[in-house]
Tab-separated table of C-alpha atoms in Angstrom:
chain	number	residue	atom	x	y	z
A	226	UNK	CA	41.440	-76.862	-25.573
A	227	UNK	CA	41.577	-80.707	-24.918
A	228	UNK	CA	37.986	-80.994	-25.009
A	229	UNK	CA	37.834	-79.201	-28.785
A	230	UNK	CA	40.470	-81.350	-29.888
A	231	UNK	CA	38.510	-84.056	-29.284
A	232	UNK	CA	35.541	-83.005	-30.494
A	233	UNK	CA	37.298	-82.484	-33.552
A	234	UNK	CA	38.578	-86.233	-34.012
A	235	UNK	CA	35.760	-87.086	-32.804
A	236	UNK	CA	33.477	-85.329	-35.475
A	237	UNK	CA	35.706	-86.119	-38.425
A	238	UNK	CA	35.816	-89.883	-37.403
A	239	UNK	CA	31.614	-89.618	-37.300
A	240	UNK	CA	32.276	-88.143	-40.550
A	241	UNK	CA	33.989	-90.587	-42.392
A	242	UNK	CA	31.964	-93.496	-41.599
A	243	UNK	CA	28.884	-91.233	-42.557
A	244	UNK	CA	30.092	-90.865	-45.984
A	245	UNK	CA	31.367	-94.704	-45.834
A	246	UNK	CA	28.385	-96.009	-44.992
A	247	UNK	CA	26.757	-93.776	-47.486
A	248	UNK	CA	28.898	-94.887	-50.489
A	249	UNK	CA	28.369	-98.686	-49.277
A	250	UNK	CA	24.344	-98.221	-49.596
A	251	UNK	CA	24.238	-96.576	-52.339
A	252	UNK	CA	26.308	-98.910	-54.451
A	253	UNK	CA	24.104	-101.564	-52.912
A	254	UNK	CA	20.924	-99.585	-54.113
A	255	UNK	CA	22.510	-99.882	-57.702
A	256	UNK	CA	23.151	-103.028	-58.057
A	257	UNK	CA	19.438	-103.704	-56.631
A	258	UNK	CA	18.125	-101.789	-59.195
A	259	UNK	CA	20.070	-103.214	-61.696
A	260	UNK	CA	18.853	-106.789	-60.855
A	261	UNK	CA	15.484	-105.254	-60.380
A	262	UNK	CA	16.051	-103.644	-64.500
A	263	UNK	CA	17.251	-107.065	-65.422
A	264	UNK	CA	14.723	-109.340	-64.501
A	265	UNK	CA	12.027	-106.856	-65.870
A	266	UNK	CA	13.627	-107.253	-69.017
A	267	UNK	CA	13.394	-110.972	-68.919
A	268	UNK	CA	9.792	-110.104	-68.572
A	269	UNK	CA	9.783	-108.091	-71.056
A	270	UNK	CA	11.191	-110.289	-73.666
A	271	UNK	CA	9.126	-112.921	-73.168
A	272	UNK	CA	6.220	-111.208	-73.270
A	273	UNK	CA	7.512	-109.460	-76.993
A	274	UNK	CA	8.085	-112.903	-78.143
A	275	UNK	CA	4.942	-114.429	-77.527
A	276	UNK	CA	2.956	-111.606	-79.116
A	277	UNK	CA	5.762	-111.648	-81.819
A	278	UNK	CA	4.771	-115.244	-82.508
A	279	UNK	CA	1.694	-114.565	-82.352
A	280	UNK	CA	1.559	-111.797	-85.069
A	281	UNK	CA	4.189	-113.830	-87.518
A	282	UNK	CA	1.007	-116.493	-87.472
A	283	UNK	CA	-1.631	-113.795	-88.208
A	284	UNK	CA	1.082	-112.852	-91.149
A	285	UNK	CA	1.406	-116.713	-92.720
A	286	UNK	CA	-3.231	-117.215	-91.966
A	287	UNK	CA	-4.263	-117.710	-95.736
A	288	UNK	CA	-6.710	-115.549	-96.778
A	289	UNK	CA	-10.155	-116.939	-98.592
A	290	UNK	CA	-8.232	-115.270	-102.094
A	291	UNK	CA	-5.375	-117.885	-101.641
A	292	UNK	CA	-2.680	-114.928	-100.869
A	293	UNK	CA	-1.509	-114.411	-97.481
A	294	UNK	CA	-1.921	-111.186	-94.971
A	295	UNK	CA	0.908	-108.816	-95.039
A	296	UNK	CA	2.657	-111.414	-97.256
C-alpha cells in the first residue's frame, strides 16, 4: 500500500513538471517564431520598397510624346 502511494506522488510530481516544462517550450517556440515572422517582414518591406521605387520611376520616365506612363 506504501509502495502505491508512492508511486502515486511520485507519478503526479513527473506529471507536473511534464506539462511545466511543456508550457515553458512552447511559449519559447512562440516567441521564436514571432522574431523569426518579424524579421522576415523587415525583409519583406524592404524589398516592396525598392521595387516600389523602382516602379514610381518607370511611372514619372517621359515618354517620346511628351506625356508620362501611367501618368
Amino acid at each position: 500500500m506504501i509502495k502505491n502511494e508512492k508511486l502515486n506522488i511520485l507519478g503526479i510530481f513527473v506529471f507536473w513538471i511534464v506539462l511545466i516544462l511543456w508550457v515553458l517550450f512552447h511559449e519559447l517556440y512562440k516567441l521564436k517564431a514571432i522574431k523569426l515572422h518579424d524579421s522576415y517582414e523587415k525583409k519583406l518591406d524592404k524589398v516592396r520598397d525598392k521595387y516600389e521605387k523602382k516602379i514610381s520611376d518607370i511611372r514619372t520616365v517621359p515618354l517620346k510624346t511628351g506625356e508620362s506612363f501611367l501618368r
